[in-house]
JSON list of C-alpha atoms in Angstrom, two decimals:
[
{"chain": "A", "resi": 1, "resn": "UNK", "atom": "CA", "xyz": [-18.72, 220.98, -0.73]},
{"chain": "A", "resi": 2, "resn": "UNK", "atom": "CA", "xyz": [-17.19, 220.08, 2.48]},
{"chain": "A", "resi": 3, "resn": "UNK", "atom": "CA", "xyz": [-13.73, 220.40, 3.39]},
{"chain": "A", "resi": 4, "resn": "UNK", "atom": "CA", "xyz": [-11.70, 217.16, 4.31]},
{"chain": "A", "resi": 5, "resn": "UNK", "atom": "CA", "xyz": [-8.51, 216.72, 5.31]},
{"chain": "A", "resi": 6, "resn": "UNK", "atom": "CA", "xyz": [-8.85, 213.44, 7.51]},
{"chain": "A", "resi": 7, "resn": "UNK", "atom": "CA", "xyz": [-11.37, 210.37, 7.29]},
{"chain": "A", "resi": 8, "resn": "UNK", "atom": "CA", "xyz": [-11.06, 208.40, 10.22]},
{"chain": "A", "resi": 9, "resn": "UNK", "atom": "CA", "xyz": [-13.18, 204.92, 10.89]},
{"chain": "A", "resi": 10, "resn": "UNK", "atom": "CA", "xyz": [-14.47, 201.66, 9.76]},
{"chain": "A", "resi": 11, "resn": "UNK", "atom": "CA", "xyz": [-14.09, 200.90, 6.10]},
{"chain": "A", "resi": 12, "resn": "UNK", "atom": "CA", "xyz": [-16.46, 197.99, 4.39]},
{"chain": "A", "resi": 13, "resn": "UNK", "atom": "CA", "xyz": [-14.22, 195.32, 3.30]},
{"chain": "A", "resi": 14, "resn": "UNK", "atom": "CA", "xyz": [-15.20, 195.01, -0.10]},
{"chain": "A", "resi": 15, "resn": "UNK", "atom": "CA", "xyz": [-12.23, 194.58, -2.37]},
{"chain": "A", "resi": 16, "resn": "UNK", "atom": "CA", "xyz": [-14.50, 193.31, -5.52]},
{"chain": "A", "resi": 17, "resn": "UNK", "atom": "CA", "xyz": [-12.74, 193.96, -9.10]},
{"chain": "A", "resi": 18, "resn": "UNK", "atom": "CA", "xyz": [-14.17, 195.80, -12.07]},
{"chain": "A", "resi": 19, "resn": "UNK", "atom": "CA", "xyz": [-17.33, 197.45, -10.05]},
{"chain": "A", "resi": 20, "resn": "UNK", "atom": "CA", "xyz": [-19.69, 199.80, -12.44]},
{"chain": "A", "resi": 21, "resn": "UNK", "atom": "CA", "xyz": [-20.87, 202.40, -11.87]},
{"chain": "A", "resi": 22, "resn": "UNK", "atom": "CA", "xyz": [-24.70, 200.70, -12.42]},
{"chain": "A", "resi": 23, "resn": "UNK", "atom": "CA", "xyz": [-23.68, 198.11, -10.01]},
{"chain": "A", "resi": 24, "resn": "UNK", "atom": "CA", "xyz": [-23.12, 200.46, -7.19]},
{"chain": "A", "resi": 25, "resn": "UNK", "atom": "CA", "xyz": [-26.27, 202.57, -8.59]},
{"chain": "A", "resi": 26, "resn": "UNK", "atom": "CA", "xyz": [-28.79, 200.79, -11.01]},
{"chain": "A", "resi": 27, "resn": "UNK", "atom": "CA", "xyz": [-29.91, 202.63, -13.64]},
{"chain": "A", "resi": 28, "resn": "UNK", "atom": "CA", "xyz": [-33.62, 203.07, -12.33]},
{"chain": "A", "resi": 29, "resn": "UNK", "atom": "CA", "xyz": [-32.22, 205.18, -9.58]},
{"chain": "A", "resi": 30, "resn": "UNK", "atom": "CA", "xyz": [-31.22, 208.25, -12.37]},
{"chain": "A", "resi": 31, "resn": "UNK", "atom": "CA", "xyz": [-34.78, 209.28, -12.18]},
{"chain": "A", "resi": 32, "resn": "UNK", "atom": "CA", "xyz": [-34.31, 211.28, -9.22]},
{"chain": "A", "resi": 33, "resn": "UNK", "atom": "CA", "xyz": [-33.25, 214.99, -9.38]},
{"chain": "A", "resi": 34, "resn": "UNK", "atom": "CA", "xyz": [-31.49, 215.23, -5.75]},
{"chain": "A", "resi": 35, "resn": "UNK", "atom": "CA", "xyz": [-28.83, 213.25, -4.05]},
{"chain": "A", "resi": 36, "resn": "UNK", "atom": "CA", "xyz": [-30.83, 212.84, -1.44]},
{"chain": "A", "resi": 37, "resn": "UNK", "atom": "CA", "xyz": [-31.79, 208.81, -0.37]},
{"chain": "A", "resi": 38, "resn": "UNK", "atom": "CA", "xyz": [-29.91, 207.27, -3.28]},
{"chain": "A", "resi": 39, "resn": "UNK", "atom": "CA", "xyz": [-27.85, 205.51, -0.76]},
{"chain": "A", "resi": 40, "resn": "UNK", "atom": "CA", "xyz": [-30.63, 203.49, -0.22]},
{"chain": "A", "resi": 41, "resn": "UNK", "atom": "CA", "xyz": [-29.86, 201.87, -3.82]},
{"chain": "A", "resi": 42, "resn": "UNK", "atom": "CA", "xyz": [-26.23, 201.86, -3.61]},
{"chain": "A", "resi": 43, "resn": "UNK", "atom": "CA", "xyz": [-24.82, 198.22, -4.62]},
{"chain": "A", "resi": 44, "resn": "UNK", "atom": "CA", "xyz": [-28.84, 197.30, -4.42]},
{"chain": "A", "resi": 45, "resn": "UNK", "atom": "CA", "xyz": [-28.32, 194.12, -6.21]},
{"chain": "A", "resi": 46, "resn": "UNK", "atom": "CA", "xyz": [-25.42, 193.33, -4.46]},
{"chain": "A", "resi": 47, "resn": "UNK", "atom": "CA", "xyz": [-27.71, 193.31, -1.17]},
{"chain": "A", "resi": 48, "resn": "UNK", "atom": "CA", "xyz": [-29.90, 191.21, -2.60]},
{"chain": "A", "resi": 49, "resn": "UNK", "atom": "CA", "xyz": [-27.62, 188.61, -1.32]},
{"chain": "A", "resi": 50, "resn": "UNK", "atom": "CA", "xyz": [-27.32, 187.25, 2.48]},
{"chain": "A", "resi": 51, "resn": "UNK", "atom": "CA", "xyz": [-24.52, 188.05, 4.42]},
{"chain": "A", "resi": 52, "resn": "UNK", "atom": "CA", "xyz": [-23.30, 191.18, 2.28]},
{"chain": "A", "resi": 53, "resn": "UNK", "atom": "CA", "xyz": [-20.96, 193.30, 3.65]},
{"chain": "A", "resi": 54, "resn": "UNK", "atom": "CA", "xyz": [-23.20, 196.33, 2.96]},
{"chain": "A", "resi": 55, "resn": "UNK", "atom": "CA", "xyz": [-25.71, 195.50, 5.07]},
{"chain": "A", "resi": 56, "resn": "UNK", "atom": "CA", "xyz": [-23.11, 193.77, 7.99]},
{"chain": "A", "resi": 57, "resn": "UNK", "atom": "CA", "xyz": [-24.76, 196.18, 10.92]},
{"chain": "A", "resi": 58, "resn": "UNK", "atom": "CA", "xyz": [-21.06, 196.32, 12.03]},
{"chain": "A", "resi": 59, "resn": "UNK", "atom": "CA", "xyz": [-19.61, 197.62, 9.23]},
{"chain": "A", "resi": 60, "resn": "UNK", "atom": "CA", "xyz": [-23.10, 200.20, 8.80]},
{"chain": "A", "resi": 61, "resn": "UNK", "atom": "CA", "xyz": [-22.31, 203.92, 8.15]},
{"chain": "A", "resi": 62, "resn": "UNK", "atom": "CA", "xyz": [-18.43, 202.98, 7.51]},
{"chain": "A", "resi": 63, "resn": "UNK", "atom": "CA", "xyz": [-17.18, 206.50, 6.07]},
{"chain": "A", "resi": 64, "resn": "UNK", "atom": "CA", "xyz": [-14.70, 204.18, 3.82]},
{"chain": "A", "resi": 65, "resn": "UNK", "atom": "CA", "xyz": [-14.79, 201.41, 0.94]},
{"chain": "A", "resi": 66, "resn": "UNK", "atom": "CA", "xyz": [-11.85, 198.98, 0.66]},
{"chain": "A", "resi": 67, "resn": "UNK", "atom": "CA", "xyz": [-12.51, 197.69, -3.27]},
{"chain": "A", "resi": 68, "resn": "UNK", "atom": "CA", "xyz": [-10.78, 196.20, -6.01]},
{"chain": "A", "resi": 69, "resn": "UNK", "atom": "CA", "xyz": [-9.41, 197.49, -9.39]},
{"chain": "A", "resi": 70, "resn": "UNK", "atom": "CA", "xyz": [-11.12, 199.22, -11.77]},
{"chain": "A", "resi": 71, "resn": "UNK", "atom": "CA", "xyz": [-13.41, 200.58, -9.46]},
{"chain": "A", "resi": 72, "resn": "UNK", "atom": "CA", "xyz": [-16.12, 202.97, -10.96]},
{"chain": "A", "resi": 73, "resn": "UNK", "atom": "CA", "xyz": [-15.83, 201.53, -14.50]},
{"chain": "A", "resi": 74, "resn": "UNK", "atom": "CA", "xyz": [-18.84, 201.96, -16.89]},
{"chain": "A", "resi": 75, "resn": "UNK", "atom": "CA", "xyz": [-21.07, 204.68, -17.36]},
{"chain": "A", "resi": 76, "resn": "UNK", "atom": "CA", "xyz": [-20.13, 208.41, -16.30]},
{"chain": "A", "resi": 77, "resn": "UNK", "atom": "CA", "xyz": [-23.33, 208.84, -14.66]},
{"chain": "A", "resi": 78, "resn": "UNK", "atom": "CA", "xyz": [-22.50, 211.38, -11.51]},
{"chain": "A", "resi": 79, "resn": "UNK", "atom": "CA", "xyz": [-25.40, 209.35, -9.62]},
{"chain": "A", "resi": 80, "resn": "UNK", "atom": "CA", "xyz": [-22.59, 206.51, -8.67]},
{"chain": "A", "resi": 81, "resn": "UNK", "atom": "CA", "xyz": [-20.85, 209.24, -6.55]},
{"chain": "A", "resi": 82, "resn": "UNK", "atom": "CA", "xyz": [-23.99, 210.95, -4.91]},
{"chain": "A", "resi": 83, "resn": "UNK", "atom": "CA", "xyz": [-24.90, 207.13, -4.47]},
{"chain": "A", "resi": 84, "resn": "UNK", "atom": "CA", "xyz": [-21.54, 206.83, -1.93]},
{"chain": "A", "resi": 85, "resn": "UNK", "atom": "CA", "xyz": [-22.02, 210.12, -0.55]},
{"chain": "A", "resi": 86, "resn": "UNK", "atom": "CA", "xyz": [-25.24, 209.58, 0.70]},
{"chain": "A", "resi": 87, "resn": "UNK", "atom": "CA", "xyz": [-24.67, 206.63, 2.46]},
{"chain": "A", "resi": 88, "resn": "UNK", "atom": "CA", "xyz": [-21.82, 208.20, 4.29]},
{"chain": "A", "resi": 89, "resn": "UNK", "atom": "CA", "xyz": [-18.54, 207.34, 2.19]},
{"chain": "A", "resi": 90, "resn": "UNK", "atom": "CA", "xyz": [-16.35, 209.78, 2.33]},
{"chain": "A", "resi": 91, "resn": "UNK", "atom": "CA", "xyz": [-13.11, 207.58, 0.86]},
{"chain": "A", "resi": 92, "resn": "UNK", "atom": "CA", "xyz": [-12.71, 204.70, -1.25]},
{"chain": "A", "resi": 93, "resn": "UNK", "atom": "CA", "xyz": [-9.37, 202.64, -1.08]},
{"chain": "A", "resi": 94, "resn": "UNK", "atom": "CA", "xyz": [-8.68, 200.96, -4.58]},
{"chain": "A", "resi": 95, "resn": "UNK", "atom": "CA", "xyz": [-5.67, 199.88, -6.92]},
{"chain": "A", "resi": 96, "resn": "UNK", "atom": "CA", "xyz": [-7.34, 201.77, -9.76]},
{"chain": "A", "resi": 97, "resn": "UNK", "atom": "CA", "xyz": [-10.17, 203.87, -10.63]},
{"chain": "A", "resi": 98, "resn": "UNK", "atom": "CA", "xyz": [-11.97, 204.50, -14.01]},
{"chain": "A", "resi": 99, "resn": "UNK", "atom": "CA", "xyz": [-11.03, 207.78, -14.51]},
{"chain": "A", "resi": 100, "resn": "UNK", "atom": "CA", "xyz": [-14.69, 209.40, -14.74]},
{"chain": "A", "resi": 101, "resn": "UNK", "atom": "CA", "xyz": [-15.73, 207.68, -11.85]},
{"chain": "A", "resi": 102, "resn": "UNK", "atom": "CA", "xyz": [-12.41, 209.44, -9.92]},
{"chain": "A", "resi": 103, "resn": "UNK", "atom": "CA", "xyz": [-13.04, 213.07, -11.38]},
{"chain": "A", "resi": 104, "resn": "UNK", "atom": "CA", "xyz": [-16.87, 213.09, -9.80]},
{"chain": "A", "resi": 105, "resn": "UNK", "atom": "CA", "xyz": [-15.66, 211.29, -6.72]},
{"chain": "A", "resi": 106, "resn": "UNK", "atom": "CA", "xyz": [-13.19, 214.46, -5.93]},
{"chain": "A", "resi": 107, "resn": "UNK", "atom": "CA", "xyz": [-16.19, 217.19, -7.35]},
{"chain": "A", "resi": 108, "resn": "UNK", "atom": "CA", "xyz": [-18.22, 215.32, -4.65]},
{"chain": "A", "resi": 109, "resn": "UNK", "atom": "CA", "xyz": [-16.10, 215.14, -1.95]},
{"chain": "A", "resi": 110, "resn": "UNK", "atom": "CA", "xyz": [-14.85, 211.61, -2.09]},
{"chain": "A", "resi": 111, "resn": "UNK", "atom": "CA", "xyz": [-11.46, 210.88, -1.67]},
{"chain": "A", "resi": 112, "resn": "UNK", "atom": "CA", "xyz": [-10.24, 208.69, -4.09]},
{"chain": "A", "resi": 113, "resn": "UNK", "atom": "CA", "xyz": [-6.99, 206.76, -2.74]},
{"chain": "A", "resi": 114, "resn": "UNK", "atom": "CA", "xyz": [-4.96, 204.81, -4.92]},
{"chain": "A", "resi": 115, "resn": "UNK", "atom": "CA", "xyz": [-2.67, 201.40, -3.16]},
{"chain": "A", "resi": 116, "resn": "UNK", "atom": "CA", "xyz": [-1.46, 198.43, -4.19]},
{"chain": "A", "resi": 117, "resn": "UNK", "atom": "CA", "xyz": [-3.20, 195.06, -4.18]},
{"chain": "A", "resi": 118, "resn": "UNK", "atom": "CA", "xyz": [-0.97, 194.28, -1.70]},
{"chain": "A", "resi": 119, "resn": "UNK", "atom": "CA", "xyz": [-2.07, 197.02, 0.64]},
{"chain": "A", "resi": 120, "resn": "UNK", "atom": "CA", "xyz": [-5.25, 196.78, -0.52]},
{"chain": "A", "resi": 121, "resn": "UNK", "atom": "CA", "xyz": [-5.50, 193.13, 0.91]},
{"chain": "A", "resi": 122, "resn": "UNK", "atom": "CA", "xyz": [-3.92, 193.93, 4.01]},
{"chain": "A", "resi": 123, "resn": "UNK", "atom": "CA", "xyz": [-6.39, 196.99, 4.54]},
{"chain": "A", "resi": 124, "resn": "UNK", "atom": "CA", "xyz": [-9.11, 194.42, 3.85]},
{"chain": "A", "resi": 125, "resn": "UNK", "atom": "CA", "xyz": [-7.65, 192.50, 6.56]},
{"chain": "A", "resi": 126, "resn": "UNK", "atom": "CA", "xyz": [-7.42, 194.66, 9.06]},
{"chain": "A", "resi": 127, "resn": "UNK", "atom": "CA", "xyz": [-11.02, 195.91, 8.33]},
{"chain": "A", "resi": 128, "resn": "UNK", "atom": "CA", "xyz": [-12.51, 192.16, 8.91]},
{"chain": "A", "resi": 129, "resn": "UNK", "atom": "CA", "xyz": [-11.17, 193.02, 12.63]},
{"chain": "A", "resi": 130, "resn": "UNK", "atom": "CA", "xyz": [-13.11, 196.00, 13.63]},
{"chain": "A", "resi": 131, "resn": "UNK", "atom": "CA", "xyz": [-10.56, 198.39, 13.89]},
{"chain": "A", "resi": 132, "resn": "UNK", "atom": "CA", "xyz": [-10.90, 202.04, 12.50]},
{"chain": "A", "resi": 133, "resn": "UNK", "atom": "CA", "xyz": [-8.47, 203.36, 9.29]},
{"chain": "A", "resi": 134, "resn": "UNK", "atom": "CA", "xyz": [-6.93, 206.44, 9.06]},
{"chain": "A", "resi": 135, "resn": "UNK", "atom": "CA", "xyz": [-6.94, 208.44, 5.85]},
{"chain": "A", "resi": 136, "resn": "UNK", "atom": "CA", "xyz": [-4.51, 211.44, 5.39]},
{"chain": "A", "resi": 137, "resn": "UNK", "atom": "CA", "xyz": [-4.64, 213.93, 2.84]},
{"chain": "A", "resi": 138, "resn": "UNK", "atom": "CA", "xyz": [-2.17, 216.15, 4.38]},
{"chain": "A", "resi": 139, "resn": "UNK", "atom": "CA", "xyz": [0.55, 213.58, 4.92]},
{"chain": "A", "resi": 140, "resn": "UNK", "atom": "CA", "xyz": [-0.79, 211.27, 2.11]},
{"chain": "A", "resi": 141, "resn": "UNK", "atom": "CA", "xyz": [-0.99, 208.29, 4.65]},
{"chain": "A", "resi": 142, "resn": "UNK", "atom": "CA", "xyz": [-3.19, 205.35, 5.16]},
{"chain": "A", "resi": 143, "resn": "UNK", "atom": "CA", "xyz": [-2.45, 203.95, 8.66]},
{"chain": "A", "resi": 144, "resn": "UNK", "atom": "CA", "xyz": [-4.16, 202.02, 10.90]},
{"chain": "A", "resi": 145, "resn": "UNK", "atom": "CA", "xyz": [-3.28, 200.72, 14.93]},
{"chain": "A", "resi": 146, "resn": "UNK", "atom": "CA", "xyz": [-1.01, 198.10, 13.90]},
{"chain": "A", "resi": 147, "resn": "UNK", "atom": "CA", "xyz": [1.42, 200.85, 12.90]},
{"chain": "A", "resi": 148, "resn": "UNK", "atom": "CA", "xyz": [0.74, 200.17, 9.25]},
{"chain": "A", "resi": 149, "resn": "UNK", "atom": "CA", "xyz": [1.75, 203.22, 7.04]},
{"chain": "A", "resi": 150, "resn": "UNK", "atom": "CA", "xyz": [0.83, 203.09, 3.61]},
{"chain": "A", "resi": 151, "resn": "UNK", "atom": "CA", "xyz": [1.82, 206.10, 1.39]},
{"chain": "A", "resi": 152, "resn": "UNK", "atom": "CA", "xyz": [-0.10, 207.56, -1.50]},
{"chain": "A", "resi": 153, "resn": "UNK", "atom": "CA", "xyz": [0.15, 209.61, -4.80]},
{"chain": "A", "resi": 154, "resn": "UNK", "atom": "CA", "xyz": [-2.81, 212.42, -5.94]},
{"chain": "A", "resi": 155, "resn": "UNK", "atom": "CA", "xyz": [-2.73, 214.80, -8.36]},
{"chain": "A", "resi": 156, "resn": "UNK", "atom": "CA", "xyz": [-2.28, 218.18, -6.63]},
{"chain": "A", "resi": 157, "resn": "UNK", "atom": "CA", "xyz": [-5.30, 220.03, -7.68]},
{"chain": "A", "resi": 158, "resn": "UNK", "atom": "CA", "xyz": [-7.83, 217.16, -7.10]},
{"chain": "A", "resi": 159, "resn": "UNK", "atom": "CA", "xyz": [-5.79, 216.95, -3.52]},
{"chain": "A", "resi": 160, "resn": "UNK", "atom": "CA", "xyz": [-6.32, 220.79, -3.26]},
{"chain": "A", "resi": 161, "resn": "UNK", "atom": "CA", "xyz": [-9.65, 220.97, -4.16]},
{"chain": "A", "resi": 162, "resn": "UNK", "atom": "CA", "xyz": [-10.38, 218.27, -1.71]},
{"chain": "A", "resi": 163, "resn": "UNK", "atom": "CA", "xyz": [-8.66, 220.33, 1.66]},
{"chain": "A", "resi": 164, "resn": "UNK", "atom": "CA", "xyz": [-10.09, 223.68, 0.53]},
{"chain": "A", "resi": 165, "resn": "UNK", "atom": "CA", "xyz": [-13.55, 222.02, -0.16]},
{"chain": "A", "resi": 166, "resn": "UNK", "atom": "CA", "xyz": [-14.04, 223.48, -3.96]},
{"chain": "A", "resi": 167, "resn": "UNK", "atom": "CA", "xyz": [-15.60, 222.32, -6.43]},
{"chain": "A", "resi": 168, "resn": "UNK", "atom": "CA", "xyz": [-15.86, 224.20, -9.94]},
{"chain": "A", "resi": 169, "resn": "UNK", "atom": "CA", "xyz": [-18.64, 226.54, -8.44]},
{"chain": "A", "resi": 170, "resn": "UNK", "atom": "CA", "xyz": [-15.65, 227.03, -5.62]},
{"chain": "A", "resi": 171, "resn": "UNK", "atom": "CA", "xyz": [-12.77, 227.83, -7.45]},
{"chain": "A", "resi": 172, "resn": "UNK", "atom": "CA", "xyz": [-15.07, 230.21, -9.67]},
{"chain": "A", "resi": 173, "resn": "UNK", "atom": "CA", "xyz": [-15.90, 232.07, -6.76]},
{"chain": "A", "resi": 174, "resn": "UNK", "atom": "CA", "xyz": [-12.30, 231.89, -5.43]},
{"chain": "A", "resi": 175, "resn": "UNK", "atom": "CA", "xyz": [-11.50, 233.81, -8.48]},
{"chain": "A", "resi": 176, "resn": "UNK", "atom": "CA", "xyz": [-14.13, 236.24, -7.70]},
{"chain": "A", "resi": 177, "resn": "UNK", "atom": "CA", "xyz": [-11.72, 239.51, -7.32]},
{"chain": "A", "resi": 178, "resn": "UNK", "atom": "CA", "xyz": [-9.59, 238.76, -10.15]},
{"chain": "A", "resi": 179, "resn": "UNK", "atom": "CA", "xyz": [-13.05, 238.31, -12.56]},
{"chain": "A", "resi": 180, "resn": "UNK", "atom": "CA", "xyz": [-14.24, 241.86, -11.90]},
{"chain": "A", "resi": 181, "resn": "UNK", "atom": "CA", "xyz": [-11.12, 243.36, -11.82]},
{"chain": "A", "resi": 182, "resn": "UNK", "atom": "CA", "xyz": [-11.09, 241.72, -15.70]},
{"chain": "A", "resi": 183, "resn": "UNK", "atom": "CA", "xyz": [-14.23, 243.07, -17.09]},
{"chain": "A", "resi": 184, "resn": "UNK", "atom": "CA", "xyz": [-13.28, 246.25, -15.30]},
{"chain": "A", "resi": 185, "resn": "UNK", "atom": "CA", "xyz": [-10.21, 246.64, -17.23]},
{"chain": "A", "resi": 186, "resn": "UNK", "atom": "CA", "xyz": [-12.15, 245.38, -20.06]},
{"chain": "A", "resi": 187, "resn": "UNK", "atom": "CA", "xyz": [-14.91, 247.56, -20.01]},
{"chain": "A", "resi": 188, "resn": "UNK", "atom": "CA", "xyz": [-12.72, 250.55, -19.98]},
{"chain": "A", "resi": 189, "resn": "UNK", "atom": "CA", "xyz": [-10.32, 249.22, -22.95]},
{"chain": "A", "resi": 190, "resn": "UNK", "atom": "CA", "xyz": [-13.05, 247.79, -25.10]},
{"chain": "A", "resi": 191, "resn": "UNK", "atom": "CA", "xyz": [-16.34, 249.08, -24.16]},
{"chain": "A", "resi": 192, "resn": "UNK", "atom": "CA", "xyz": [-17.98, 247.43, -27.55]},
{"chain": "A", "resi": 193, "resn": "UNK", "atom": "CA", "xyz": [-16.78, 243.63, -25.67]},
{"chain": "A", "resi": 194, "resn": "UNK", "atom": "CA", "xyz": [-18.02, 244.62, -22.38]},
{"chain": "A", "resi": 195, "resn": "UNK", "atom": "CA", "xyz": [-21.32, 246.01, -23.92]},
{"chain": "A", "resi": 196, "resn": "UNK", "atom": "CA", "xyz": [-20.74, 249.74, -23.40]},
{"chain": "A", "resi": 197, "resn": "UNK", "atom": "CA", "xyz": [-20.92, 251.77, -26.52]},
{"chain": "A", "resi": 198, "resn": "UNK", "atom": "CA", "xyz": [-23.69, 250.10, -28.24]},
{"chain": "A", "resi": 199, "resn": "UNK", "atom": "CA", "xyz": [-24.26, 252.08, -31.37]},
{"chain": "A", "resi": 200, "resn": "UNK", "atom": "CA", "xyz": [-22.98, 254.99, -29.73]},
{"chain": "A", "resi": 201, "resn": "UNK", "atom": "CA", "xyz": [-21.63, 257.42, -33.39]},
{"chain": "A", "resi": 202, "resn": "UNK", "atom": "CA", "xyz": [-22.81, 254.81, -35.45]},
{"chain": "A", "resi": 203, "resn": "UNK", "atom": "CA", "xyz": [-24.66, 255.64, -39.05]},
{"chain": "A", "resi": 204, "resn": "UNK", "atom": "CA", "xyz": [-26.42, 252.52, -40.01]},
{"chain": "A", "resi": 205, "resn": "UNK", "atom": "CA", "xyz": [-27.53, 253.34, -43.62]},
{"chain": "A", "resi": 206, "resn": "UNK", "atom": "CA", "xyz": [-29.95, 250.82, -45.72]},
{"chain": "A", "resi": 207, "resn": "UNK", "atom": "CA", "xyz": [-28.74, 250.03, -49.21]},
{"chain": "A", "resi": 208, "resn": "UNK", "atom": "CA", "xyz": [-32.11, 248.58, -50.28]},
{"chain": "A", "resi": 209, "resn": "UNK", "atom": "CA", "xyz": [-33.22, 252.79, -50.71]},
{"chain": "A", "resi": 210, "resn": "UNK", "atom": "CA", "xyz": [-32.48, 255.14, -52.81]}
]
């Protein structure tokens, strides 16, 4: 997982409400085994419709989505995420988030911002005129040129895992030193845990003989 501390650009003014997950990925797309080309079905039936936003060639390859509340609801499937990631979001600006949807967004290298509707609809605004957003993990900041500066709330360790690029594979592997040093200590304790010592002065006898 990459790293990100910064996501600077366009953002698709969305702003819909109550978004599942099979809306932005329908449920024939799970067939696949890799994340690779579902962004190709992301919101499909959404850009079935003329004039969608997701398909507006000057909003295409936007690294952020401007939606409404409840963003994510639905099914848990992990498939909605990949779904963003491949077509190159890399934030998504909402009032609310189901919290599923938030917790593979983060494990996938999505930030997942959280504003009021009132910022919300001025992001939206500002979007609809071309000019790029800022997102700040660091500060915690949503800006933009007009000298807008819209503070945020994350948890810490989805905000850490994000700027360190970990996901639980990561911060496994972070822990690396601290494991073997464990089962070291272990192993010289209580050999019979750590599999040392098997059987070693033990008299099995069978009851069934006489």
């Amino acid at each position: 997982m990459q790293a990100v501390t910064r996501v600077e650009g366009r953002a698709y003014p969305f702003g819909a409400k109550n978004i599942d997950t099979d809306i932005i990925i329908p449920a024939h797309w799970l067939k696949t085994v890799t994340r690779e080309g579902l962004g190709k079905g992301a919101f499909e039936a959404l850009r079935r419709e003329p004039g969608n936003v997701f398909d507006d060639p000057d909003y295409a390859g936007s690294p952020i989505l401007i939606a409404g509340e409840n963003f994510g609801c639905g099914s848990s499937r992990e498939h909605a995420a990949w779904a963003l990631g491949d077509m190159g979001v890399q934030a998504v600006l909402a009032p609310s988030y189901s919290d599923i949807f938030s917790g593979n967004a983060v494990k996938n290298g999505i930030v997942p911002v959280v504003l009021p509707q009132a910022a919300i609809d001025r992001l939206i605004e500002v979007a609809r005129q071309g000019v790029e957003i800022s997102v700040d993990l660091e500060n915690m900041t949503v800006t933009t040129p007009f000298q807008d500066r819209l503070p945020f709330d994350m948890d810490p360790f989805r905000r850490q895992c994000l700027m360190e690029g970990l996901d639980e594979i990561g911060i496994t592997l972070a822990k690396d030193t601290a494991i073997s040093n464990f089962e070291a200590a272990v192993g010289q304790s209580r050999p019979w845990i750590a599999g040392g010592g098997r059987n070693e002065g033990v008299v099995v006898e069978d009851a069934g003989r006489t």
